[in-house]
Short mmCIF file of C-alpha atoms and ligand atoms in Angstrom, two decimals:
data_model
loop_
_atom_site.label_atom_id
_atom_site.label_comp_id
_atom_site.label_asym_id
_atom_site.label_seq_id
_atom_site.Cartn_x
_atom_site.Cartn_y
_atom_site.Cartn_z
CA MET A 20 -3.84 31.33 36.98
CA THR A 21 -1.43 34.24 36.73
CA GLN A 22 -1.24 36.68 33.88
CA ASP A 23 2.02 35.25 32.74
CA THR A 24 0.87 31.76 31.89
CA ASP A 25 1.11 32.10 28.15
CA THR A 26 4.74 33.03 28.36
CA HIS A 27 6.09 29.83 29.81
CA THR A 28 5.43 26.29 28.86
CA GLU A 29 2.74 24.68 30.96
CA ASN A 30 2.25 20.98 31.08
CA PRO A 31 -1.17 20.65 29.48
CA ALA A 32 -1.74 17.37 31.27
CA ALA A 33 -1.36 18.93 34.70
CA GLY A 34 -4.29 17.91 36.82
CA ALA A 35 -5.30 15.18 34.44
CA ASP A 36 -4.54 12.43 36.93
CA ASP A 37 -7.56 13.06 39.07
CA LEU A 38 -10.10 13.77 36.42
CA ALA A 39 -9.53 12.78 32.85
CA ILE A 40 -11.54 14.12 29.96
CA ASP A 41 -11.49 11.81 27.01
CA PRO A 42 -12.55 13.56 23.82
CA TRP A 43 -13.35 10.26 22.11
CA GLY A 44 -14.95 8.55 25.10
CA SER A 45 -18.51 8.75 26.28
CA SER A 46 -17.64 10.33 29.60
CA THR A 47 -20.37 12.58 30.87
CA ILE A 48 -19.38 15.68 32.73
CA GLU A 49 -20.69 15.01 36.21
CA ASP A 50 -19.51 18.11 37.88
CA TYR A 51 -18.88 21.25 35.89
CA ARG A 52 -17.26 22.92 38.86
CA SER A 53 -14.42 20.43 38.88
CA LEU A 54 -13.50 21.68 35.41
CA PHE A 55 -12.75 25.05 36.93
CA GLU A 56 -10.72 23.66 39.78
CA GLU A 57 -8.87 20.87 38.02
CA PHE A 58 -8.23 22.38 34.64
CA GLY A 59 -8.34 26.11 35.10
CA ILE A 60 -11.38 26.74 32.92
CA GLU A 61 -12.81 30.06 34.09
CA ALA A 62 -16.44 30.75 34.91
CA PHE A 63 -18.26 32.52 32.08
CA ASP A 64 -19.99 34.87 34.56
CA GLU A 65 -16.77 36.66 34.94
CA VAL A 66 -16.65 37.96 31.31
CA LEU A 67 -20.40 38.07 30.68
CA PRO A 68 -20.89 41.72 31.75
CA ASP A 69 -18.36 42.81 29.13
CA VAL A 70 -19.79 40.84 26.21
CA PRO A 71 -21.71 43.17 23.86
CA SER A 72 -25.35 41.95 23.66
CA PRO A 73 -24.60 38.40 24.75
CA HIS A 74 -26.24 35.41 23.08
CA TYR A 75 -29.05 33.76 25.02
CA LEU A 76 -26.87 30.71 25.56
CA MET A 77 -24.51 33.03 27.42
CA ARG A 78 -27.28 34.81 29.32
CA ARG A 79 -28.76 31.49 30.46
CA ALA A 80 -25.38 30.15 31.60
CA ILE A 81 -25.58 27.28 29.10
CA ILE A 82 -22.22 28.61 28.01
CA PHE A 83 -20.67 28.22 31.43
CA GLY A 84 -16.92 28.50 31.03
CA HIS A 85 -14.08 29.90 28.99
CA ARG A 86 -10.37 30.19 28.54
CA ASP A 87 -8.99 33.58 27.72
CA TYR A 88 -12.23 34.72 26.07
CA ARG A 89 -11.66 38.26 27.33
CA ARG A 90 -9.15 38.74 24.55
CA VAL A 91 -11.86 38.09 21.99
CA VAL A 92 -14.42 40.23 23.81
CA GLU A 93 -11.99 43.13 23.81
CA ALA A 94 -11.27 42.76 20.11
CA MET A 95 -15.01 42.59 19.41
CA ALA A 96 -15.69 45.70 21.46
CA ALA A 97 -12.83 47.62 19.84
CA ASP A 98 -13.77 46.55 16.33
CA GLU A 99 -10.44 44.83 15.89
CA PRO A 100 -9.99 41.61 13.92
CA PHE A 101 -10.94 38.38 15.65
CA ALA A 102 -11.92 34.92 14.50
CA ALA A 103 -14.17 32.03 15.53
CA LEU A 104 -13.74 28.42 14.47
CA SER A 105 -15.26 25.08 15.31
CA GLY A 106 -15.35 21.64 13.81
CA PHE A 107 -17.92 18.90 13.34
CA MET A 108 -17.05 15.28 13.27
CA PRO A 109 -19.36 13.71 10.67
CA THR A 110 -20.20 10.50 12.50
CA GLY A 111 -24.00 10.50 12.41
CA ASP A 112 -27.04 12.68 11.88
CA PRO A 113 -26.70 16.27 13.03
CA HIS A 114 -28.89 16.59 16.12
CA ILE A 115 -30.31 19.41 18.19
CA GLY A 116 -27.34 19.26 20.57
CA HIS A 117 -25.05 20.26 17.68
CA LYS A 118 -27.07 23.38 17.15
CA LEU A 119 -25.30 25.04 20.06
CA VAL A 120 -21.94 25.22 18.31
CA ARG A 121 -23.55 26.37 15.08
CA ASP A 122 -25.37 29.15 16.91
CA GLU A 123 -22.18 30.22 18.62
CA LEU A 124 -20.29 30.37 15.33
CA ILE A 125 -23.04 32.31 13.62
CA TRP A 126 -23.28 34.75 16.50
CA HIS A 127 -19.57 35.52 16.29
CA GLN A 128 -19.83 35.81 12.54
CA ARG A 129 -22.60 38.39 12.85
CA ARG A 130 -20.41 40.36 15.23
CA GLY A 131 -17.76 40.70 12.58
CA GLY A 132 -15.61 37.68 13.34
CA ASP A 133 -13.76 35.89 10.60
CA THR A 134 -15.59 32.60 11.01
CA TYR A 135 -14.65 29.04 10.08
CA ALA A 136 -16.57 25.79 10.17
CA LEU A 137 -14.75 22.60 9.33
CA ILE A 138 -15.59 18.98 8.78
CA ALA A 139 -13.30 16.81 10.87
CA ASP A 140 -13.25 14.00 8.36
CA LEU A 141 -9.68 12.85 9.06
CA GLU A 142 -10.66 12.47 12.69
CA ALA A 143 -13.88 10.60 11.87
CA HIS A 144 -11.95 8.25 9.60
CA SER A 145 -9.03 7.57 11.93
CA ALA A 146 -10.51 7.84 15.42
CA ARG A 147 -13.99 6.51 14.65
CA GLY A 148 -13.32 4.29 11.68
CA LEU A 149 -16.03 5.68 9.41
CA SER A 150 -15.76 4.97 5.70
CA TRP A 151 -15.34 7.87 3.29
CA MET A 152 -18.77 7.17 1.85
CA GLU A 153 -20.43 7.55 5.22
CA ILE A 154 -18.35 10.62 5.96
CA ASP A 155 -19.36 12.34 2.72
CA GLU A 156 -23.01 11.74 3.42
CA HIS A 157 -22.87 13.03 7.01
CA ALA A 158 -20.69 15.97 5.98
CA GLU A 159 -23.32 17.08 3.51
CA ASP A 160 -26.00 16.86 6.21
CA TYR A 161 -23.93 18.86 8.68
CA LEU A 162 -23.23 21.58 6.17
CA LEU A 163 -26.83 21.89 5.02
CA SER A 164 -27.88 22.38 8.64
CA LEU A 165 -25.11 24.90 9.22
CA LEU A 166 -26.24 26.94 6.23
CA ALA A 167 -29.89 26.57 7.16
CA PHE A 168 -29.21 28.03 10.61
CA GLY A 169 -27.69 31.09 8.98
CA PHE A 170 -23.96 30.62 8.53
CA ASP A 171 -22.88 32.98 5.77
CA PRO A 172 -20.50 31.09 3.48
CA GLU A 173 -19.53 34.24 1.58
CA GLU A 174 -18.22 35.90 4.70
CA GLY A 175 -16.96 32.76 6.39
CA THR A 176 -14.89 29.75 5.43
CA ILE A 177 -15.94 26.12 5.29
CA TYR A 178 -13.43 23.36 4.70
CA ARG A 179 -12.87 19.69 5.23
CA GLN A 180 -9.62 18.58 6.79
CA SER A 181 -8.79 15.97 4.18
CA THR A 182 -8.58 18.34 1.22
CA ASN A 183 -6.93 21.29 2.94
CA LEU A 184 -3.21 21.14 2.21
CA ARG A 185 -2.41 24.37 4.01
CA LEU A 186 -4.00 22.93 7.11
CA GLN A 187 -2.08 19.70 6.82
CA ASP A 188 1.19 21.57 6.37
CA LEU A 189 0.50 23.46 9.56
CA ALA A 190 -0.36 20.19 11.33
CA PHE A 191 3.00 18.83 10.23
CA GLU A 192 4.82 21.85 11.66
CA LEU A 193 2.92 21.56 14.94
CA GLY A 194 3.78 17.87 15.10
CA ILE A 195 7.42 18.89 15.41
CA GLU A 196 6.59 20.51 18.73
CA ALA A 197 4.54 17.60 20.10
CA ASN A 198 5.76 14.23 21.25
CA PHE A 199 4.31 10.88 22.18
CA SER A 200 4.80 11.12 25.96
CA GLU A 201 2.67 14.19 25.95
CA PHE A 202 -0.10 12.46 23.98
CA GLU A 203 0.11 9.59 26.41
CA ALA A 204 -0.37 11.94 29.36
CA ILE A 205 -3.15 14.00 27.82
CA TYR A 206 -5.15 11.41 25.91
CA GLY A 207 -4.07 8.13 27.42
CA PHE A 208 -2.60 7.00 24.08
CA SER A 209 -0.54 3.84 24.23
CA GLY A 210 1.70 1.75 22.06
CA GLU A 211 -1.48 0.40 20.45
CA THR A 212 -2.77 3.78 19.30
CA ASP A 213 -2.59 4.10 15.57
CA VAL A 214 -0.49 6.81 14.01
CA SER A 215 -3.36 8.36 12.06
CA HIS A 216 -5.29 8.91 15.25
CA MET A 217 -2.30 10.83 16.57
CA GLN A 218 -2.15 12.70 13.29
CA SER A 219 -5.79 13.72 13.77
CA VAL A 220 -4.78 15.38 17.05
CA VAL A 221 -2.18 17.64 15.44
CA THR A 222 -4.68 18.25 12.67
CA GLN A 223 -7.17 19.54 15.21
CA ALA A 224 -4.46 21.76 16.70
CA ALA A 225 -3.87 23.08 13.20
CA ASP A 226 -7.63 23.69 12.80
CA ILE A 227 -7.60 25.75 15.96
CA LEU A 228 -4.72 27.92 14.72
CA TYR A 229 -5.82 27.99 11.08
CA PRO A 230 -7.61 31.37 11.31
CA GLN A 231 -4.28 32.92 12.24
CA LEU A 232 -2.30 31.71 9.25
CA ASP A 233 -2.52 35.02 7.43
CA GLU A 234 -2.35 37.23 10.45
CA PRO A 235 -2.28 36.58 14.21
CA LYS A 236 -5.55 37.46 15.91
CA PRO A 237 -7.67 36.54 18.92
CA THR A 238 -9.66 33.42 18.03
CA VAL A 239 -12.45 31.73 19.93
CA ILE A 240 -13.19 28.03 19.65
CA PRO A 241 -16.75 27.25 20.82
CA VAL A 242 -16.89 23.62 21.96
CA GLY A 243 -18.14 21.24 24.61
CA PRO A 244 -15.84 20.72 27.58
CA ASP A 245 -14.83 17.29 26.25
CA GLN A 246 -12.69 19.17 23.72
CA ASP A 247 -10.73 21.05 26.34
CA PRO A 248 -7.69 18.71 26.18
CA HIS A 249 -7.25 19.79 22.55
CA ILE A 250 -7.52 23.43 23.52
CA ARG A 251 -4.90 23.08 26.24
CA LEU A 252 -2.54 21.19 23.97
CA THR A 253 -2.96 23.73 21.18
CA ARG A 254 -2.39 26.70 23.45
CA ASP A 255 0.80 25.06 24.49
CA LEU A 256 1.94 24.17 20.96
CA ALA A 257 1.17 27.71 19.83
CA ALA A 258 3.41 29.08 22.60
CA ARG A 259 6.21 26.71 21.62
CA MET A 260 6.07 27.93 18.03
CA ARG A 261 6.64 31.51 19.15
CA ALA A 262 9.95 33.16 18.40
CA PHE A 263 10.15 34.83 21.81
CA GLY A 264 8.59 34.48 25.20
CA VAL A 265 7.81 37.61 27.19
CA THR A 266 7.78 37.69 30.99
CA ARG A 267 8.12 40.25 33.70
CA ALA A 268 11.38 40.14 35.61
CA TYR A 269 12.84 41.98 38.58
CA ALA A 270 16.53 41.09 38.50
CA SER A 271 19.00 39.30 36.27
CA PHE A 272 18.04 35.79 37.43
CA GLU A 273 15.10 33.71 36.17
CA ALA A 274 12.14 33.24 38.50
CA GLU A 275 8.88 31.32 38.20
CA ALA A 276 5.63 33.25 37.91
CA ASP A 277 4.65 32.66 41.56
CA GLU A 278 8.11 33.62 42.77
CA ARG A 279 7.91 36.79 40.73
CA GLU A 280 4.70 37.73 42.48
CA LEU A 281 6.45 37.59 45.83
CA ILE A 282 9.43 39.55 44.56
CA ALA A 283 7.09 42.15 43.09
CA ALA A 284 5.34 42.49 46.45
CA ALA A 285 8.67 42.91 48.27
CA HIS A 286 9.77 45.49 45.74
CA ALA A 287 6.53 47.44 45.97
CA ALA A 288 6.60 47.52 49.77
CA LEU A 289 10.26 48.43 50.07
CA SER A 290 10.30 51.08 47.38
CA ALA A 291 7.23 52.67 48.96
CA GLU A 292 9.18 52.87 52.22
CA ALA A 293 12.12 54.35 50.34
CA GLY A 294 9.92 57.04 48.83
CA GLY A 295 9.41 55.42 45.46
CA ALA A 296 12.97 55.50 44.15
CA ASP A 297 13.15 52.21 42.28
CA ASP A 298 16.80 51.29 42.38
CA LEU A 299 17.27 51.68 46.09
CA VAL A 300 15.94 48.21 46.83
CA ARG A 301 18.60 45.49 46.78
CA CYS A 302 17.93 41.77 46.28
CA VAL A 303 19.12 40.86 49.80
CA GLU A 304 16.74 43.42 51.29
CA ALA A 305 13.88 41.90 49.33
CA ALA A 306 14.95 38.48 50.66
CA ASN A 307 14.86 39.79 54.22
CA TRP A 308 11.46 41.36 53.67
CA LEU A 309 10.04 38.06 52.41
CA GLU A 310 11.54 36.31 55.43
CA ARG A 311 9.80 38.78 57.74
CA GLU A 312 6.50 39.43 56.03
CA VAL A 313 5.45 36.33 54.12
CA GLU A 314 4.30 32.95 55.40
CA PRO A 315 6.89 30.24 54.74
CA SER A 316 6.26 28.18 51.62
CA GLU A 317 8.29 26.43 48.97
CA THR A 318 7.79 29.37 46.66
CA ARG A 319 8.98 31.80 49.31
CA GLU A 320 12.10 29.74 50.00
CA ALA A 321 12.91 29.52 46.30
CA ALA A 322 12.52 33.28 45.89
CA ILE A 323 14.66 33.98 48.95
CA THR A 324 17.45 31.69 47.73
CA LYS A 325 17.54 33.43 44.36
CA LEU A 326 17.43 36.90 45.87
CA GLU A 327 20.19 36.11 48.34
CA ALA A 328 22.40 34.76 45.58
CA ALA A 329 21.92 38.02 43.68
CA GLY A 330 23.11 39.96 46.76
CA LYS A 331 23.45 43.67 46.22
CA GLU A 332 21.99 43.71 42.73
CA PRO A 333 19.15 46.23 42.68
CA VAL A 334 15.60 44.92 42.18
CA ARG A 335 14.28 46.66 39.08
CA PRO A 336 11.06 45.81 37.27
CA ARG A 337 11.54 45.13 33.59
CA VAL A 338 10.18 42.96 30.81
CA ARG A 339 12.25 40.10 29.55
CA PHE A 340 12.24 38.69 26.02
CA LEU A 341 13.43 35.09 25.93
CA VAL A 342 14.59 33.51 22.72
CA ARG A 343 12.49 30.49 21.90
CA ASN A 344 11.91 29.45 18.31
CA ALA A 345 13.43 32.54 16.73
CA PRO A 346 14.32 32.50 13.03
CA ASP A 347 17.77 33.71 12.00
CA GLY A 348 18.28 37.38 12.50
CA ALA A 349 15.09 37.83 14.54
CA PHE A 350 16.84 38.23 17.90
CA GLU A 351 19.16 40.91 16.55
CA ALA A 352 16.20 42.69 14.97
CA LEU A 353 14.31 42.54 18.26
CA ILE A 354 17.21 44.03 20.20
CA GLU A 355 17.46 46.79 17.62
CA ALA A 356 13.72 47.51 17.87
CA ILE A 357 13.63 47.95 21.65
CA ASP A 358 13.46 51.62 22.59
CA GLY A 359 15.11 52.99 25.70
CA GLU A 360 17.29 51.24 28.21
CA LYS A 361 17.94 47.55 27.57
CA ARG A 362 20.39 44.85 28.57
CA VAL A 363 21.32 42.08 26.20
CA PHE A 364 22.22 38.59 27.37
CA ASP A 365 22.94 35.40 25.46
CA GLU A 366 19.42 34.08 25.25
CA HIS A 367 17.39 37.01 26.45
CA VAL A 368 17.13 40.74 26.50
CA ASP A 369 15.70 42.91 29.28
CA ALA A 370 13.87 46.15 28.48
CA TYR A 371 13.28 48.72 31.18
CA GLU A 372 11.05 51.25 29.50
CA MET A 373 8.08 49.32 28.19
CA ASP A 374 5.19 47.45 29.77
CA LYS A 375 4.31 43.85 29.15
CA ASP A 376 1.60 44.56 26.56
CA GLN A 377 3.91 46.71 24.50
CA ALA A 378 6.58 44.05 24.77
CA GLU A 379 4.19 41.33 23.57
CA GLU A 380 3.18 43.44 20.63
CA LEU A 381 6.78 44.13 19.67
CA ALA A 382 7.78 40.48 20.01
CA ARG A 383 4.91 39.45 17.76
CA ALA A 384 5.65 42.10 15.14
CA VAL A 385 9.32 41.12 14.90
CA GLU A 386 8.39 37.44 14.71
CA VAL A 387 5.89 37.99 11.91
CA GLU A 388 8.38 40.17 10.01
CA HIS A 389 10.79 37.27 10.12
CA GLY A 390 8.34 34.79 8.72
CA GLY A 391 6.96 33.41 12.00
CA PHE A 392 3.26 32.89 12.75
CA GLY A 393 3.13 35.01 15.90
CA PHE A 394 0.16 33.00 17.18
CA VAL A 395 -2.12 34.57 19.77
CA PRO A 396 -3.05 31.83 22.27
CA PRO A 397 -6.46 30.54 21.14
CA SER A 398 -9.44 31.19 23.41
CA SER A 399 -12.37 28.89 24.00
CA ILE A 400 -15.91 28.93 25.33
CA TYR A 401 -17.64 25.84 26.73
CA HIS A 402 -21.29 24.93 26.70
CA ARG A 403 -23.14 22.39 28.78
CA PHE A 404 -24.27 19.23 27.11
CA MET A 405 -27.98 18.73 26.66
CA THR A 406 -29.48 15.96 28.71
CA GLY A 407 -30.91 13.14 26.64
CA LEU A 408 -34.70 13.06 26.32
CA THR A 409 -34.67 9.75 28.13
CA GLY A 410 -32.46 11.14 30.91
CA GLY A 411 -28.69 10.53 30.87
CA LYS A 412 -26.53 11.63 28.01
CA MET A 413 -27.82 12.82 24.66
CA SER A 414 -26.17 10.37 22.34
CA SER A 415 -26.15 10.02 18.57
CA SER A 416 -26.22 6.27 18.97
CA VAL A 417 -29.40 6.21 21.11
CA PRO A 418 -32.17 7.49 18.80
CA ALA A 419 -34.75 8.06 21.56
CA SER A 420 -32.28 10.19 23.52
CA HIS A 421 -31.92 12.86 20.87
CA ILE A 422 -33.84 14.55 18.13
CA SER A 423 -32.08 14.46 14.82
CA LEU A 424 -32.43 17.54 12.67
CA LEU A 425 -33.46 15.10 9.95
CA ASP A 426 -36.20 13.43 12.01
CA ASP A 427 -39.65 13.55 10.59
CA PRO A 428 -41.27 16.53 12.42
CA GLU A 429 -44.01 14.22 13.71
CA ASP A 430 -41.43 11.88 15.20
CA GLY A 431 -39.88 14.92 16.85
CA TYR A 432 -43.29 15.67 18.32
CA ASP A 433 -43.62 12.11 19.61
CA LYS A 434 -40.15 12.04 21.12
CA VAL A 435 -40.83 15.19 23.12
CA ARG A 436 -44.18 13.80 24.26
CA ALA A 437 -42.38 10.65 25.45
CA ALA A 438 -39.55 12.47 27.20
CA THR A 439 -38.65 12.13 30.85
CA THR A 440 -39.55 15.19 32.92
CA GLY A 441 -38.72 16.77 36.23
CA GLY A 442 -42.36 16.44 37.23
CA ARG A 443 -43.85 14.83 40.33
CA GLU A 444 -45.72 11.53 40.64
CA THR A 445 -49.17 13.09 40.62
CA ALA A 446 -50.75 16.35 39.57
CA GLU A 447 -51.63 17.14 43.20
CA GLU A 448 -48.05 16.73 44.27
CA GLN A 449 -46.92 18.89 41.40
CA ARG A 450 -49.34 21.65 42.43
CA ASP A 451 -48.15 21.41 46.04
CA LEU A 452 -44.42 21.05 45.57
CA GLY A 453 -43.85 22.44 42.11
CA GLY A 454 -41.95 20.70 39.32
CA ARG A 455 -38.18 20.53 39.01
CA PRO A 456 -37.25 22.42 35.86
CA ASP A 457 -33.56 22.15 36.72
CA GLN A 458 -33.80 18.39 36.32
CA CYS A 459 -36.12 18.38 33.36
CA PRO A 460 -34.99 17.58 29.80
CA VAL A 461 -38.13 19.27 28.51
CA TYR A 462 -37.27 22.50 30.27
CA GLU A 463 -33.82 22.22 28.72
CA LEU A 464 -35.40 22.04 25.30
CA TYR A 465 -37.05 25.37 25.98
CA ALA A 466 -33.96 26.98 27.44
CA TYR A 467 -31.47 25.71 24.84
CA LEU A 468 -33.61 25.89 21.77
CA LEU A 469 -37.32 26.44 21.72
CA ALA A 470 -37.54 29.73 23.63
CA GLY A 471 -34.88 31.18 21.33
CA ASP A 472 -34.01 34.71 22.26
CA ASP A 473 -37.16 35.19 24.34
CA ASP A 474 -35.90 35.21 27.94
CA ALA A 475 -39.29 36.22 29.30
CA TYR A 476 -40.89 33.11 27.80
CA ALA A 477 -38.18 30.82 29.22
CA GLU A 478 -38.51 32.43 32.64
CA THR A 479 -42.27 32.12 32.64
CA ILE A 480 -42.03 28.39 31.97
CA TYR A 481 -39.45 28.03 34.72
CA ASP A 482 -41.46 29.98 37.27
CA GLU A 483 -44.76 28.33 36.43
CA CYS A 484 -43.16 24.91 36.67
CA ALA A 485 -41.34 25.56 39.94
CA GLY A 486 -44.44 27.26 41.34
CA GLY A 487 -46.68 24.29 40.58
CA GLU A 488 -48.89 26.14 38.10
CA ARG A 489 -47.63 24.17 35.13
CA LEU A 490 -48.28 20.48 34.64
CA CYS A 491 -46.11 18.23 32.53
CA GLY A 492 -48.74 17.02 30.06
CA GLY A 493 -49.55 20.46 28.73
CA CYS A 494 -45.99 21.62 29.00
CA LYS A 495 -44.77 18.73 26.88
CA THR A 496 -47.44 19.28 24.27
CA GLU A 497 -46.44 22.92 23.99
CA ALA A 498 -42.79 21.90 23.58
CA ALA A 499 -43.66 19.09 21.17
CA GLU A 500 -45.58 21.47 18.92
CA ALA A 501 -42.74 23.96 18.94
CA MET A 502 -40.30 21.17 18.14
CA GLU A 503 -42.41 19.96 15.26
CA ASP A 504 -42.49 23.48 13.79
CA THR A 505 -38.78 23.97 14.34
CA LEU A 506 -37.93 20.76 12.52
CA ALA A 507 -40.31 21.48 9.65
CA ASP A 508 -38.87 24.97 9.18
CA HIS A 509 -35.34 23.77 9.45
CA GLN A 510 -35.85 21.02 6.93
CA GLN A 511 -37.42 23.38 4.47
CA ARG A 512 -34.47 25.76 4.83
CA ARG A 513 -32.08 22.85 4.34
CA GLU A 514 -33.68 22.10 0.99
CA GLU A 515 -33.29 25.74 0.00
CA MET A 516 -29.60 25.53 0.85
CA ARG A 517 -28.79 22.66 -1.50
CA ASP A 518 -27.95 25.04 -4.32
CA VAL A 519 -25.85 27.20 -2.06
CA LEU A 520 -23.92 24.16 -0.90
CA ALA A 521 -23.39 22.94 -4.45
CA ASP A 522 -21.79 26.29 -5.31
CA LEU A 523 -19.34 26.12 -2.44
CA ASP A 524 -15.83 25.01 -2.94
CA VAL A 525 -16.27 21.91 -0.77
CA ASP A 526 -15.86 18.53 -2.39
CA LEU A 527 -18.43 16.10 -1.02
CA ASP A 528 -17.46 13.21 -3.20
CA THR A 529 -14.33 11.59 -1.86
CA GLN A 530 -12.80 9.19 -4.35
CA ARG A 531 -11.27 6.90 -1.76
CA PRO A 532 -12.20 3.47 -0.50
N1 LIG B 25 -12.80 16.85 17.70
C1 LIG B 25 -14.01 17.56 17.43
C2 LIG B 25 -15.19 16.62 17.73
O1 LIG B 25 -15.02 15.56 18.19
C3 LIG B 25 -14.08 18.06 16.02
C4 LIG B 25 -13.02 19.07 15.69
C5 LIG B 25 -11.98 18.90 14.81
C6 LIG B 25 -12.91 20.39 16.21
N2 LIG B 25 -11.26 20.03 14.72
C7 LIG B 25 -11.79 20.97 15.55
C8 LIG B 25 -13.64 21.13 17.15
C9 LIG B 25 -11.37 22.25 15.84
C10 LIG B 25 -13.22 22.42 17.41
C11 LIG B 25 -12.09 22.98 16.77
O2 LIG B 25 -16.31 16.96 17.49
FE1 SF4 B 26 -40.57 19.82 32.92
FE2 SF4 B 26 -42.61 21.23 32.05
FE3 SF4 B 26 -42.98 19.22 33.75
FE4 SF4 B 26 -41.83 21.44 34.56
S1 SF4 B 26 -43.90 21.22 33.84
S2 SF4 B 26 -41.17 19.38 35.00
S3 SF4 B 26 -40.70 22.03 32.75
S4 SF4 B 26 -42.21 19.07 31.67
#
């Protein structure tokens, strides 16, 4: 992925043919690596060293991927405004798997992020067919757990989609930029898909951009990778709403990002030969250089054709502002605001004395001044799904596979005791060969939840298991006891939060059939 991707319109469905992610399906993610290759999710490792005191879910690589999270990390480190938002679809009991997103939100909130948690009730009603009565009940349960885990409702914002008019207005605006063919390609929607389901998609896009309604800012959306199609779509819709696009350019013609890279390389090499004087390199010379120095490819041929057509025009690096969705008067104001040498064309203006970051900042400021949103492309982080206690997927509809946060603590104990493990057939074998913590749902319970922030404890369990010193019976009892305590504590905190919830401005009594 090049640096310029947010400045031109990508097809968010690109790559979706080979591997589809269905946010409403039950697809398990078999191979997390394919998410990197097929969809351009980046490995979390790459930003981890720059995250200030990372959460244990980050340290343990349970959060494994991201899009554009660096933006948020930089804002966090520089004490600049940033936001975090995620949503919960109230379709069943909140379970321990949902705790990941709550923890991620709360962590960002404690680091100063403007934090939002929403109840995706329109989605639950339209895509899952739940009644409003069921939705209200589950919504209350989700929110009590969120508060019990430490979300601060004074600092943060909680809303439900169905009663948030500002959100729905934004969804309507975003809907103008989206069309059915795109939904078909991304989500596999067909002529049979109901309109409200489609509406829930633009509503989710509006959720994702909601933190930026008052002011554009880096925003992270912590989710499971099944939600990535929504992230890609929203990043694209956000770009389409922008008044101007900003790209680098080297001559008067338009070039694609990969062509620009080649032209930049030709320019760098030739101007170095010419002693650094920028305007001595002509387009034809750059074409000849590419012909000589670069392996043939479609990109190379396209760049050469464009350069040859431009002939003797000098190659000069510049930033280009392209008019996109600019309100009246905004283009003129932008031209006016550009310092130094510039060249104005019909639908774009080139500036020669600023870098791309300065240009982006200027474009956003002019847009916002003219009543635009100036959206920063939303970032995301992705966590692995917990394996079900019975192996396979942790699913709300298979009670034995998950532990509900509302389960009787003793049932929680029993479910852990009955869980599948990565242990061997016999104790002897386990002592000889060691257990397989990487394939053990019980080890996952420790790593995701029970060991909390205590890395040393998690590592000890791992090492003892893999080294054959730990046997499953005792290990499960230890986990089962911890689970029982966790549930009992959590449920007590939930009760304490009832008053807090009642005081919040969230209506949990929908008067609809
Ligand atoms: N679609 C999400 C789910 O299935 C819920 C959701 C709605 C959401 N709006 C969101 C998640 C915005 C993240 C950001 O659980
Ligand atoms: Fe899993 Fe514990 Fe058995 Fe290891 S010892 S396989 S971690 S249950």
